[in-house]
PDB file of C-alpha atoms in Angstrom:
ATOM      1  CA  UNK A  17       0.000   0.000   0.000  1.00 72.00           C
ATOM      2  CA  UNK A  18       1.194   3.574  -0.940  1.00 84.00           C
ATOM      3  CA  UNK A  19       2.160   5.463   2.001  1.00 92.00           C
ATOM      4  CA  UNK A  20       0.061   8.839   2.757  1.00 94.00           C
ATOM      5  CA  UNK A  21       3.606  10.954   1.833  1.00 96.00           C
ATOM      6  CA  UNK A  22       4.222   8.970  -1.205  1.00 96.00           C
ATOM      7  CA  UNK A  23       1.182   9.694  -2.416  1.00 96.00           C
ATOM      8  CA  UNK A  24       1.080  13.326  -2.158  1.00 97.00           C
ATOM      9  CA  UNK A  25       4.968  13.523  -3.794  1.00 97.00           C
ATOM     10  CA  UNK A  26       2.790  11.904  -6.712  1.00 97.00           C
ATOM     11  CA  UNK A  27       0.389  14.451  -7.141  1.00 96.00           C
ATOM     12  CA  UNK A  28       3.117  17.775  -6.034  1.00 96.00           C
ATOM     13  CA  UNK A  29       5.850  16.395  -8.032  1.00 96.00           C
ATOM     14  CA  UNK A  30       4.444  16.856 -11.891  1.00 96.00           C
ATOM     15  CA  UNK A  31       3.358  20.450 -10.775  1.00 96.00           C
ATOM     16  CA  UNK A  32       7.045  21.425  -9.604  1.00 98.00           C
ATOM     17  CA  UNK A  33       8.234  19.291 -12.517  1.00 98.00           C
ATOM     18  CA  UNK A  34       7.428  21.791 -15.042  1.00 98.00           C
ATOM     19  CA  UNK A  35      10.219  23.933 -14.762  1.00 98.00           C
ATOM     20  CA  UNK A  36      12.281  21.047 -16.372  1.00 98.00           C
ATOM     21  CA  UNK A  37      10.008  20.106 -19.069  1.00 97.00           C
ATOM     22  CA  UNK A  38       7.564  22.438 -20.043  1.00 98.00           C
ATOM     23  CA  UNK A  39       8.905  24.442 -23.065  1.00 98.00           C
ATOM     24  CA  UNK A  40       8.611  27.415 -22.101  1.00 99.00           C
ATOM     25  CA  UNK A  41      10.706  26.953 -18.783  1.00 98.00           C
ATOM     26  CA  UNK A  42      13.572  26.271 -21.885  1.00 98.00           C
ATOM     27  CA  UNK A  43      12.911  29.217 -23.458  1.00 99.00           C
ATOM     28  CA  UNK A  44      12.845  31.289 -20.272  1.00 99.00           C
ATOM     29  CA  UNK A  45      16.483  29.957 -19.365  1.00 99.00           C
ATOM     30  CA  UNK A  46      17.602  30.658 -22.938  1.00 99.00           C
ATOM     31  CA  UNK A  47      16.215  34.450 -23.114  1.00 99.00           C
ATOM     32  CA  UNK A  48      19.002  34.876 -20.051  1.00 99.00           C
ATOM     33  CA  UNK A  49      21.722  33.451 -21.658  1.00 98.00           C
ATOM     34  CA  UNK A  50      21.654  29.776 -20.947  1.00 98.00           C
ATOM     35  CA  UNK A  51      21.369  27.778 -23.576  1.00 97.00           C
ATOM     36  CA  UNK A  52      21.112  23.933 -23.409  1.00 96.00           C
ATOM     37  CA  UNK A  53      18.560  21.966 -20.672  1.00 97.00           C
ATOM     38  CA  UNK A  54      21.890  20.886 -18.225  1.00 98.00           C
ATOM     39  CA  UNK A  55      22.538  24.725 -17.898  1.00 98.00           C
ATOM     40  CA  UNK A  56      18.928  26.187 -17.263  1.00 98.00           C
ATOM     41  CA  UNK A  57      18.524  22.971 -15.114  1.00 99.00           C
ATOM     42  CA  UNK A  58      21.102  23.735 -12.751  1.00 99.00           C
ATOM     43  CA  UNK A  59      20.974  27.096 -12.794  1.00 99.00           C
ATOM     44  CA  UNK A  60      17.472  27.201 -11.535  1.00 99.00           C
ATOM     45  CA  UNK A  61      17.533  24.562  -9.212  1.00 99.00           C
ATOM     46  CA  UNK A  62      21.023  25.902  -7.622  1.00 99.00           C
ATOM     47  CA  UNK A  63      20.178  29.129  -7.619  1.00 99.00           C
ATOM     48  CA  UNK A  64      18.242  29.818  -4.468  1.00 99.00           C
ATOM     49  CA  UNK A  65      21.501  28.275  -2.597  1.00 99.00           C
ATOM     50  CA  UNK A  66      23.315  31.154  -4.036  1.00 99.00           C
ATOM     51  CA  UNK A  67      26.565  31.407  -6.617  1.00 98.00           C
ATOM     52  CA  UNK A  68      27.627  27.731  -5.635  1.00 99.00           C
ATOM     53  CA  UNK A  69      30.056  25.864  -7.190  1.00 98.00           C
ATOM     54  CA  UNK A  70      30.242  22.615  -8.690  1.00 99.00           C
ATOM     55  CA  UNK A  71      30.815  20.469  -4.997  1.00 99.00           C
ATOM     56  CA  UNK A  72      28.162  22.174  -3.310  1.00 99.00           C
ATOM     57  CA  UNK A  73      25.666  21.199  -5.768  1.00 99.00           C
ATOM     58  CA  UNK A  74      27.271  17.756  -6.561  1.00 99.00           C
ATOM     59  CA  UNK A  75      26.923  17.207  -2.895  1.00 98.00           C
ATOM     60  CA  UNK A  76      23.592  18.407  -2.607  1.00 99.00           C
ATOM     61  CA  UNK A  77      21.913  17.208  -6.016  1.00 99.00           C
ATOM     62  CA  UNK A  78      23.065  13.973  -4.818  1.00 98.00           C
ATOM     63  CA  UNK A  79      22.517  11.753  -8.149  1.00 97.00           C
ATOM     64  CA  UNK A  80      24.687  13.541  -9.871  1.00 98.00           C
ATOM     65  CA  UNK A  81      28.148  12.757 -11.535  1.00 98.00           C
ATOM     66  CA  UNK A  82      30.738  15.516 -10.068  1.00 98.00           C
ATOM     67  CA  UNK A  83      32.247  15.940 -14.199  1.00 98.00           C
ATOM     68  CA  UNK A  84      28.758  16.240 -15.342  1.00 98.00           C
ATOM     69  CA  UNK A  85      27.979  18.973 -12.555  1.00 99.00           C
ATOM     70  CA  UNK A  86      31.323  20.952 -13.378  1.00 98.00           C
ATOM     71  CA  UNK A  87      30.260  21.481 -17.283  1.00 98.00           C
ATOM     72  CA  UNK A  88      27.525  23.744 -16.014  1.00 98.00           C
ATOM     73  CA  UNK A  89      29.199  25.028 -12.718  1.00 98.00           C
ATOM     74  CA  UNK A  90      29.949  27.730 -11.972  1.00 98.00           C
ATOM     75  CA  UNK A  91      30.460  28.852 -15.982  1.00 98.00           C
ATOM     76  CA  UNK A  92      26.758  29.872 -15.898  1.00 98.00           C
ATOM     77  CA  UNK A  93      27.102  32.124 -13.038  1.00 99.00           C
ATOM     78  CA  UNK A  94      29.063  34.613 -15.710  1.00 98.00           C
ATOM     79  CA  UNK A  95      26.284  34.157 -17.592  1.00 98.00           C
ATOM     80  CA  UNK A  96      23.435  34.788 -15.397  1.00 99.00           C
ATOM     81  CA  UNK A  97      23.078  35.461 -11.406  1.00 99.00           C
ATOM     82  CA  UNK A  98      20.905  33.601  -9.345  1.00 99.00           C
ATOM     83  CA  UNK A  99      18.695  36.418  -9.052  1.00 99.00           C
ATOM     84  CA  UNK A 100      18.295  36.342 -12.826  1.00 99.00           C
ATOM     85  CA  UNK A 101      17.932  32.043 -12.873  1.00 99.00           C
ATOM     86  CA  UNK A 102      15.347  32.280 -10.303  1.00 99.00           C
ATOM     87  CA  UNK A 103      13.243  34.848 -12.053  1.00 99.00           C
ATOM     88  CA  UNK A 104      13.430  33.254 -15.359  1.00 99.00           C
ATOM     89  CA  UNK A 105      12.415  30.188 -13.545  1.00 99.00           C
ATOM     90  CA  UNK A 106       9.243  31.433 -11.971  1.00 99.00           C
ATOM     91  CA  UNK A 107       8.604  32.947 -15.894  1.00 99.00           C
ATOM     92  CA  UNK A 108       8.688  29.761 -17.506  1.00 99.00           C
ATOM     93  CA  UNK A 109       6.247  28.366 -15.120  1.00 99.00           C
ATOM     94  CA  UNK A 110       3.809  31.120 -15.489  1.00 98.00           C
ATOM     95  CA  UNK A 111       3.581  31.114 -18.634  1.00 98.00           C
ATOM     96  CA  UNK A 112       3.456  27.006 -18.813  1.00 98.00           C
ATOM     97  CA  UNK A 113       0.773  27.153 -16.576  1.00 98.00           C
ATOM     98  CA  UNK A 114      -0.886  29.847 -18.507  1.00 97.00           C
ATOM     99  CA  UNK A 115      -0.734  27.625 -21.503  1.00 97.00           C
ATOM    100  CA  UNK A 116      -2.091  23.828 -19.878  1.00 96.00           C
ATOM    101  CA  UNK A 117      -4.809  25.645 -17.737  1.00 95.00           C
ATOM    102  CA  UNK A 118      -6.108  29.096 -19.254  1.00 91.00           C
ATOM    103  CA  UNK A 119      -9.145  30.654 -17.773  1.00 83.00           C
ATOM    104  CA  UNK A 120      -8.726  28.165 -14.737  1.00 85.00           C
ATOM    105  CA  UNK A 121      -6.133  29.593 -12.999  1.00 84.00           C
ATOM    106  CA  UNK A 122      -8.423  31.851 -11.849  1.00 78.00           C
ATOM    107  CA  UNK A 123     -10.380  29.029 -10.044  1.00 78.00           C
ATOM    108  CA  UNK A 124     -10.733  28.672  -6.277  1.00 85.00           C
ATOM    109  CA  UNK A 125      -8.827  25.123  -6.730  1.00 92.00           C
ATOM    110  CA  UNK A 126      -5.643  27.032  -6.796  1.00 95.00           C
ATOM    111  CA  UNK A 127      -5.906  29.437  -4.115  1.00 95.00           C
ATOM    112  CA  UNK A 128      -7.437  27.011  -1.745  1.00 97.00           C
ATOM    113  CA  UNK A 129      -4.416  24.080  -2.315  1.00 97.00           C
ATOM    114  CA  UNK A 130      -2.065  27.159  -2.025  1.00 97.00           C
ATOM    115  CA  UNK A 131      -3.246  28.334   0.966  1.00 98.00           C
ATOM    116  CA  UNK A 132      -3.091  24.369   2.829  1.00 98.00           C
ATOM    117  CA  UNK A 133       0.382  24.029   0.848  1.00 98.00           C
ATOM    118  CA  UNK A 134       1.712  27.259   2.418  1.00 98.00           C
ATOM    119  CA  UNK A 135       0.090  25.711   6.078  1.00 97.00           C
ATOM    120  CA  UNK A 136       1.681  22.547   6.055  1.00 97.00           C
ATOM    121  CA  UNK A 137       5.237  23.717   4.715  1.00 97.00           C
ATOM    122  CA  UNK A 138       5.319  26.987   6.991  1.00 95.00           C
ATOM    123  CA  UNK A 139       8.269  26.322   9.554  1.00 92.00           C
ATOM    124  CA  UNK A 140       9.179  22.917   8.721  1.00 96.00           C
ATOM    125  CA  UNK A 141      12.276  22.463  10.417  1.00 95.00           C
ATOM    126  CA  UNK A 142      15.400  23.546   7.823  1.00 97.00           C
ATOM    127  CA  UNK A 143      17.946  20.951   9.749  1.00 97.00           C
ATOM    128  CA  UNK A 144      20.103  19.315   7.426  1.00 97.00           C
ATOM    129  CA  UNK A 145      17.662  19.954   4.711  1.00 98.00           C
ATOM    130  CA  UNK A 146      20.037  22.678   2.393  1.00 99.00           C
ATOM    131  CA  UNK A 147      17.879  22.746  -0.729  1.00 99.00           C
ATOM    132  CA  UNK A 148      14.945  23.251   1.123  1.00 99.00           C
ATOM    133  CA  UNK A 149      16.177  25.687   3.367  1.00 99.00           C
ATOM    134  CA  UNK A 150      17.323  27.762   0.406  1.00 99.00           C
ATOM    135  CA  UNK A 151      14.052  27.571  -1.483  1.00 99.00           C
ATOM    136  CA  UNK A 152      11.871  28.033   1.945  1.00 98.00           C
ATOM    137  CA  UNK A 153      13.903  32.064   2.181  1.00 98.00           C
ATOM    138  CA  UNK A 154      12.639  33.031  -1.081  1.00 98.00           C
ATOM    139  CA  UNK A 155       9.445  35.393  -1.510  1.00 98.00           C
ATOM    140  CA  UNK A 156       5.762  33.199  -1.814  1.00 98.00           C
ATOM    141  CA  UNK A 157       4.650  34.582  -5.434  1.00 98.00           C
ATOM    142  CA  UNK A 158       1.416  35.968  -5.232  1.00 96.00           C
ATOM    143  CA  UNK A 159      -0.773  34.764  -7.615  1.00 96.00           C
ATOM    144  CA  UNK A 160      -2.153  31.515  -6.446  1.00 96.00           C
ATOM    145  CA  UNK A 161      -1.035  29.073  -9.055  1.00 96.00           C
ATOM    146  CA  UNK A 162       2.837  30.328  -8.883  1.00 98.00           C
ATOM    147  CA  UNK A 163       2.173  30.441  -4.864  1.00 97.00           C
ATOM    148  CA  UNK A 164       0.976  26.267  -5.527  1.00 97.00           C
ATOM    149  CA  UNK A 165       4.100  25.943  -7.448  1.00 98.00           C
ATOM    150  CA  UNK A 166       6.302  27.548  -4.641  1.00 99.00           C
ATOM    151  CA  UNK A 167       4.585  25.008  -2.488  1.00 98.00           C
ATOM    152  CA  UNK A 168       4.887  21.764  -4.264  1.00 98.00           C
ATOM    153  CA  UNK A 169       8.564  23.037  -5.088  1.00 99.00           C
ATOM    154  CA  UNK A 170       9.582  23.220  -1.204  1.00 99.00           C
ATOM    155  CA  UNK A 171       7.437  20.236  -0.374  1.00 98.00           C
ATOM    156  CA  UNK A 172       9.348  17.922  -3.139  1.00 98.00           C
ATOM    157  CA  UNK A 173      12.924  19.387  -1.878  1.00 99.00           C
ATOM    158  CA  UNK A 174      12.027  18.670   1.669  1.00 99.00           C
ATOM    159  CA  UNK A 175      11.585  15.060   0.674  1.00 98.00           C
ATOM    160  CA  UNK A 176      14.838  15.022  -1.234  1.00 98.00           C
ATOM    161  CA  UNK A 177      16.578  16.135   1.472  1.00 99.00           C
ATOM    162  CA  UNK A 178      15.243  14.058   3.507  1.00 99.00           C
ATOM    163  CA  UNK A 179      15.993  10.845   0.691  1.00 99.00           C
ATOM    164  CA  UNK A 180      19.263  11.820   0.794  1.00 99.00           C
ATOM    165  CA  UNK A 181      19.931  11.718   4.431  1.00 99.00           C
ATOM    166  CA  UNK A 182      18.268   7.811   4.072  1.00 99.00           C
ATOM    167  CA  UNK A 183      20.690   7.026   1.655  1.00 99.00           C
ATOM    168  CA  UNK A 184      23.605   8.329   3.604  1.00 98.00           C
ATOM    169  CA  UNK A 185      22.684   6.221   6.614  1.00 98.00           C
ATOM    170  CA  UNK A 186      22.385   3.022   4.440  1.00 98.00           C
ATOM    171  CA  UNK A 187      26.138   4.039   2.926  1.00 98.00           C
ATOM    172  CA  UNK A 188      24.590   4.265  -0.308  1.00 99.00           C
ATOM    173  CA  UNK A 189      26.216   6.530  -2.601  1.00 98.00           C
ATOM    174  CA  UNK A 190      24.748   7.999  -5.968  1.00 98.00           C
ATOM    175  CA  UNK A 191      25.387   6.019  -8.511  1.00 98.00           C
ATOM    176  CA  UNK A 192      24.518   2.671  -6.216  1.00 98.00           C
ATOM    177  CA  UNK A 193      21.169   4.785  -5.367  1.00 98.00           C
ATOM    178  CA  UNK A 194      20.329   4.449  -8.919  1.00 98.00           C
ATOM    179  CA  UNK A 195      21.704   0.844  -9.607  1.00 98.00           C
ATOM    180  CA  UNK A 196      19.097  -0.068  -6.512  1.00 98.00           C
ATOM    181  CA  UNK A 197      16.494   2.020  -8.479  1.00 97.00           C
ATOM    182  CA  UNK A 198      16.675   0.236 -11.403  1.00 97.00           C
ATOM    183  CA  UNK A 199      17.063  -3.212  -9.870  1.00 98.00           C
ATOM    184  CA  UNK A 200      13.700  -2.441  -8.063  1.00 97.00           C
ATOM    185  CA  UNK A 201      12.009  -1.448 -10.552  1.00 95.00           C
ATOM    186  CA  UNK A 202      12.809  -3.654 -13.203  1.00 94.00           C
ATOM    187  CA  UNK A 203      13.290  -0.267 -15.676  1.00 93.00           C
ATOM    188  CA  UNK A 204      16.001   0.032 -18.343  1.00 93.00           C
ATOM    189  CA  UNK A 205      19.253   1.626 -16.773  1.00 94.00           C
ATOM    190  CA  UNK A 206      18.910   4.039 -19.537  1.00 92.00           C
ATOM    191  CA  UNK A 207      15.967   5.967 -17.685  1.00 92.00           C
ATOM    192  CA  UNK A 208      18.483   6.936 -15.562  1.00 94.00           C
ATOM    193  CA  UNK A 209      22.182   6.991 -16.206  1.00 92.00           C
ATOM    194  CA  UNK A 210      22.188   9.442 -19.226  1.00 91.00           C
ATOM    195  CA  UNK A 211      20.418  12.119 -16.736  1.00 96.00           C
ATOM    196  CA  UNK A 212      22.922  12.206 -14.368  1.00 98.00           C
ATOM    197  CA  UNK A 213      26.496  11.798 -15.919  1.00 97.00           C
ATOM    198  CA  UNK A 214      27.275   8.119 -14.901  1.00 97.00           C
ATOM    199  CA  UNK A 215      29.307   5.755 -17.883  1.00 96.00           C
ATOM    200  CA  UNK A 216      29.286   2.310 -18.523  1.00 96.00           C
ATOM    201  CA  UNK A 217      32.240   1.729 -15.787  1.00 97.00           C
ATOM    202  CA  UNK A 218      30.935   4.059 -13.099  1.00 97.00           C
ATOM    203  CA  UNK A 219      27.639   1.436 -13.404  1.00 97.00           C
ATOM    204  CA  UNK A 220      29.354  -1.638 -14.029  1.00 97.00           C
ATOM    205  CA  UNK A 221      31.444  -0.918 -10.634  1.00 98.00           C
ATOM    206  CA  UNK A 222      28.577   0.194  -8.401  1.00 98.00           C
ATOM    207  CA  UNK A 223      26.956  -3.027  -9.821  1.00 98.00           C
ATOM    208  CA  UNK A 224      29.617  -4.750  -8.544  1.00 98.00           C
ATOM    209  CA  UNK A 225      29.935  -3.107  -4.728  1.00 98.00           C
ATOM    210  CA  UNK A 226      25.776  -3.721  -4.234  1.00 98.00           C
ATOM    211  CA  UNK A 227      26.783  -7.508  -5.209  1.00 98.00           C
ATOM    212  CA  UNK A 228      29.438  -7.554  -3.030  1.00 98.00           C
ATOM    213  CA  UNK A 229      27.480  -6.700  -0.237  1.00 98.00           C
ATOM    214  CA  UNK A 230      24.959  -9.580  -1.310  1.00 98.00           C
ATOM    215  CA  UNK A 231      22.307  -7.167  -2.191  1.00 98.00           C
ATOM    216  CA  UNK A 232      21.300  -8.031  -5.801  1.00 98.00           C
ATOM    217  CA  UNK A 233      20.576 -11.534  -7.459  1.00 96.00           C
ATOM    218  CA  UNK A 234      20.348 -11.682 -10.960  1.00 90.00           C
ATOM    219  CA  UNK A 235      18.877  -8.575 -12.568  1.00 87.00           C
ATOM    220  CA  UNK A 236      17.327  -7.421  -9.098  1.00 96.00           C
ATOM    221  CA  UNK A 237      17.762  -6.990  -5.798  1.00 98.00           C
ATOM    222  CA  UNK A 238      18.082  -9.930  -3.553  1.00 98.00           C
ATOM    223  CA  UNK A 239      15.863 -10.707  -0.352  1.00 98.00           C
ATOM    224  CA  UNK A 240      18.589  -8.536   1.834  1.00 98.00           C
ATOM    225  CA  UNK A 241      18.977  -5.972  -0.628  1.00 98.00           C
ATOM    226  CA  UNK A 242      14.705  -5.165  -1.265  1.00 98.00           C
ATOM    227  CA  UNK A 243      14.606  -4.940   2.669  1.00 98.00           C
ATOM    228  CA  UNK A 244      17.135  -2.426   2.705  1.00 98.00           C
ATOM    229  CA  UNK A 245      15.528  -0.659  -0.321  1.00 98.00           C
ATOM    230  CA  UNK A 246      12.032  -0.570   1.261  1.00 98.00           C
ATOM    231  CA  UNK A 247      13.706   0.380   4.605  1.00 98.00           C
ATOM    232  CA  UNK A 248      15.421   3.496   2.681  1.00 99.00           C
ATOM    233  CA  UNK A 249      11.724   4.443   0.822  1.00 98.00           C
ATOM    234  CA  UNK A 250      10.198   4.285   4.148  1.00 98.00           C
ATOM    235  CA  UNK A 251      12.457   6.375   6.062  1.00 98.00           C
ATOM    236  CA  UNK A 252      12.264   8.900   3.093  1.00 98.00           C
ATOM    237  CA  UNK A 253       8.338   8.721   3.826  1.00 98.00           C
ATOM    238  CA  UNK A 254       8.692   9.146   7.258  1.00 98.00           C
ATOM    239  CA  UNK A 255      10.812  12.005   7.416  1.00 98.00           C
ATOM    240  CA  UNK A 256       8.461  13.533   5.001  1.00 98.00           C
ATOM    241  CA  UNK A 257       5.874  13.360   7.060  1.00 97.00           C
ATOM    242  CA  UNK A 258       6.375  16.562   9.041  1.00 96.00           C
ATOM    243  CA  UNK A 259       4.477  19.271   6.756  1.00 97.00           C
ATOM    244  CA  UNK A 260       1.713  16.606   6.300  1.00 97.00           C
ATOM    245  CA  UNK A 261       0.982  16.052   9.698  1.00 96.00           C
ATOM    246  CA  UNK A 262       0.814  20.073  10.475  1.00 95.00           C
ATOM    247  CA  UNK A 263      -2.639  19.869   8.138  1.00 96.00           C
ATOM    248  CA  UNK A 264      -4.063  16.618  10.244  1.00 95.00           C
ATOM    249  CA  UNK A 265      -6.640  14.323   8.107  1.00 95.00           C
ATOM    250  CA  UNK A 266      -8.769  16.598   7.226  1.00 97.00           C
ATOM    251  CA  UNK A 267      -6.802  18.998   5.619  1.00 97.00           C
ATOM    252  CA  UNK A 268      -4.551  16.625   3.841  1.00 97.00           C
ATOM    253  CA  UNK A 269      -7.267  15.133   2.880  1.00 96.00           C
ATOM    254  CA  UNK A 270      -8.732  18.359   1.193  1.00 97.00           C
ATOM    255  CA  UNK A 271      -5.530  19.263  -0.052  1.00 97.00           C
ATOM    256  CA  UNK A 272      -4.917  16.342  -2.223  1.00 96.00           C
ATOM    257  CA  UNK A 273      -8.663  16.897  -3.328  1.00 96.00           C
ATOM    258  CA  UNK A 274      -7.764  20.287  -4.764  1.00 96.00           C
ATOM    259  CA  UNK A 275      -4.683  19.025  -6.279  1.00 95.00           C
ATOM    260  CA  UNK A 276      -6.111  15.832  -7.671  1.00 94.00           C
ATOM    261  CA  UNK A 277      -6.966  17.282 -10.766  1.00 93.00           C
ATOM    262  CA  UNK A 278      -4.979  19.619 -11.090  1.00 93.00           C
ATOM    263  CA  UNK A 279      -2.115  17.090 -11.687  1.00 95.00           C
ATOM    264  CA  UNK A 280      -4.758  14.700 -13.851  1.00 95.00           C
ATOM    265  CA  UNK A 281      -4.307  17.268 -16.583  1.00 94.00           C
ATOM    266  CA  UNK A 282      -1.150  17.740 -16.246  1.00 95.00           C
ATOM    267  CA  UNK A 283      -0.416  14.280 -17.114  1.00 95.00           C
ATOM    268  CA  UNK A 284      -2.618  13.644 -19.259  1.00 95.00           C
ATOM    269  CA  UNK A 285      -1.321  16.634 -21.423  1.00 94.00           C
ATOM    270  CA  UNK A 286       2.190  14.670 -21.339  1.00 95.00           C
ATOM    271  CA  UNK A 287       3.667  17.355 -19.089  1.00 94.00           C
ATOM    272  CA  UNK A 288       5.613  15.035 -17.030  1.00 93.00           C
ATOM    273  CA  UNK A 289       7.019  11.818 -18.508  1.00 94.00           C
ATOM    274  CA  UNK A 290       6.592   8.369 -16.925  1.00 94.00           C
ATOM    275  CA  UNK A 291       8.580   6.745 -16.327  1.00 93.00           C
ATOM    276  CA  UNK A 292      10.831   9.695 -15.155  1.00 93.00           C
ATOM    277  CA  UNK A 293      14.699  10.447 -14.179  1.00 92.00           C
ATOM    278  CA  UNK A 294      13.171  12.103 -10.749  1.00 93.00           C
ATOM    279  CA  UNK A 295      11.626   8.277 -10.254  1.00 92.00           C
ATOM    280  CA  UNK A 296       8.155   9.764  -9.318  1.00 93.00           C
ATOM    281  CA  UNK A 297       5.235   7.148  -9.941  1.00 91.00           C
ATOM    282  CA  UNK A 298       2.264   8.719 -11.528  1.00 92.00           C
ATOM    283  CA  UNK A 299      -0.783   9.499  -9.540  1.00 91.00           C
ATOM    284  CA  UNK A 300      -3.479   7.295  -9.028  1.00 85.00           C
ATOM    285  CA  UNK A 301      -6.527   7.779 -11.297  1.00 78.00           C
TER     286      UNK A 301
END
């Protein structure tokens, strides 16, 4: 059964999502200056930590290969400042948003999820949570559907955060994170391994470690390694479980109400792939 936080990273996710696929979050990155996904990518999702360089983000992105971080870091700081990423990022959404929903932005669905979004993420504790923390010190946008998107954006970097302290616990490093991914999933590695810098050896030897350490049989995980999996998914759940609680049933429950179809059209416009490098599931229908 799907825990209550997995759930709700299923319908917040696709929302927050759109500032990596929606077109028009492209454009907005290239009408600054940076041209090419990798650049707008990290640019807006490093840019509320501030002019970081390459180890910072490597370190905090997590998945990431640290040669595949340093092509974009920090070259597209001369390029364009944070302030100036994290503007163009809120752009793009708008006008994505504008685009998939029209007239019914200016529906009460919006403003209400908003306004139980900006409830339940309101002083969630910053510890050891850097991305978060970052994104939590920047401005709410007013308009409701930007001030949903400032919502689902904290609530899905709170959970990261949080996934990566799991990991860390378990002594599971990136590219082993992934190689457990896959092997739980059953997906192709190539979901994965393109999106976040890792070659044929880097895979081939975290294969290798996870086997050592007896946890993968075959093409999947073995009986130790899917405990130790599931034991890392549910500690990610758990320790997301802080802004959910501060609504209680009721307003959780009301919350994923509002956003229910909200993210429905979203992915049934093909706004968010599935499967996906972020390893969201889609929502239930």
């Amino acid at each position: 059964m799907i825990s209550r936080a997995r759930l709700v990273w299923s319908l917040v996710e696709p929302y927050h999502a759109l500032t990596y696929f929606a077109p028009e979050a492209h454009q907005a990155f290239e009408a600054i200056g940076l041209r090419g996904f990798w650049r707008g990518y990290f640019a807006g999702r490093a840019a509320p930590l501030g002019e970081v360089g390459p180890g910072v983000v490597t370190a905090c992105f997590f998945g990431f290969h640290p040669d595949f971080v340093a092509r974009a870091l920090p070259a597209i700081w001369s390029t364009a400042t944070p302030d100036e990423a994290l503007r163009a990022r809120l752009t793009g959404v708008d006008l994505a948003l504008r685009r998939l929903f029209a007239e019914d932005l200016d529906g009460t669905a919006f403003a209400g999820a908003a306004a139980l979004g900006r409830q339940a993420i309101t002083n969630s504790s910053p510890g050891g949570r850097p991305i978060y923390a970052a994104n939590a010190r920047l401005p709410w946008p007013e308009e409701p559907h930007l001030a949903l998107w400032h919502f689902a954006t904290l609530l899905r970097e709170h959970r990261g955060d949080g996934h990566v302290a799991a990991l860390t616990v378990a002594g599971v490093g990136p590219c082993e994170a992934h190689v457990c991914r896959i092997a739980h999933s059953g997906l192709a590695p190539e979901t994965i391994k393109p999106y976040r810098g890792w070659n044929d050896q880097d895979w081939i030897a975290a294969t290798d470690r996870l086997r050592e350490r007896g946890w993968l049989e075959g093409g999947g995980l073995s009986a130790q390694g899917r405990e130790i999996w599931l034991g890392i998914e549910g500690e990610t759940d758990r320790l997301a479980e802080e802004p959910l609680a501060r609504l209680g049933p009721d307003g959780l429950a009301e919350l994923m109400r509002l956003l229910g179809p909200a993210t429905s059209r979203l992915v049934e416009a093909g706004a968010v792939p599935y499967p996906n490098p972020m390893g969201v599931p889609p929502p239930p229908r």
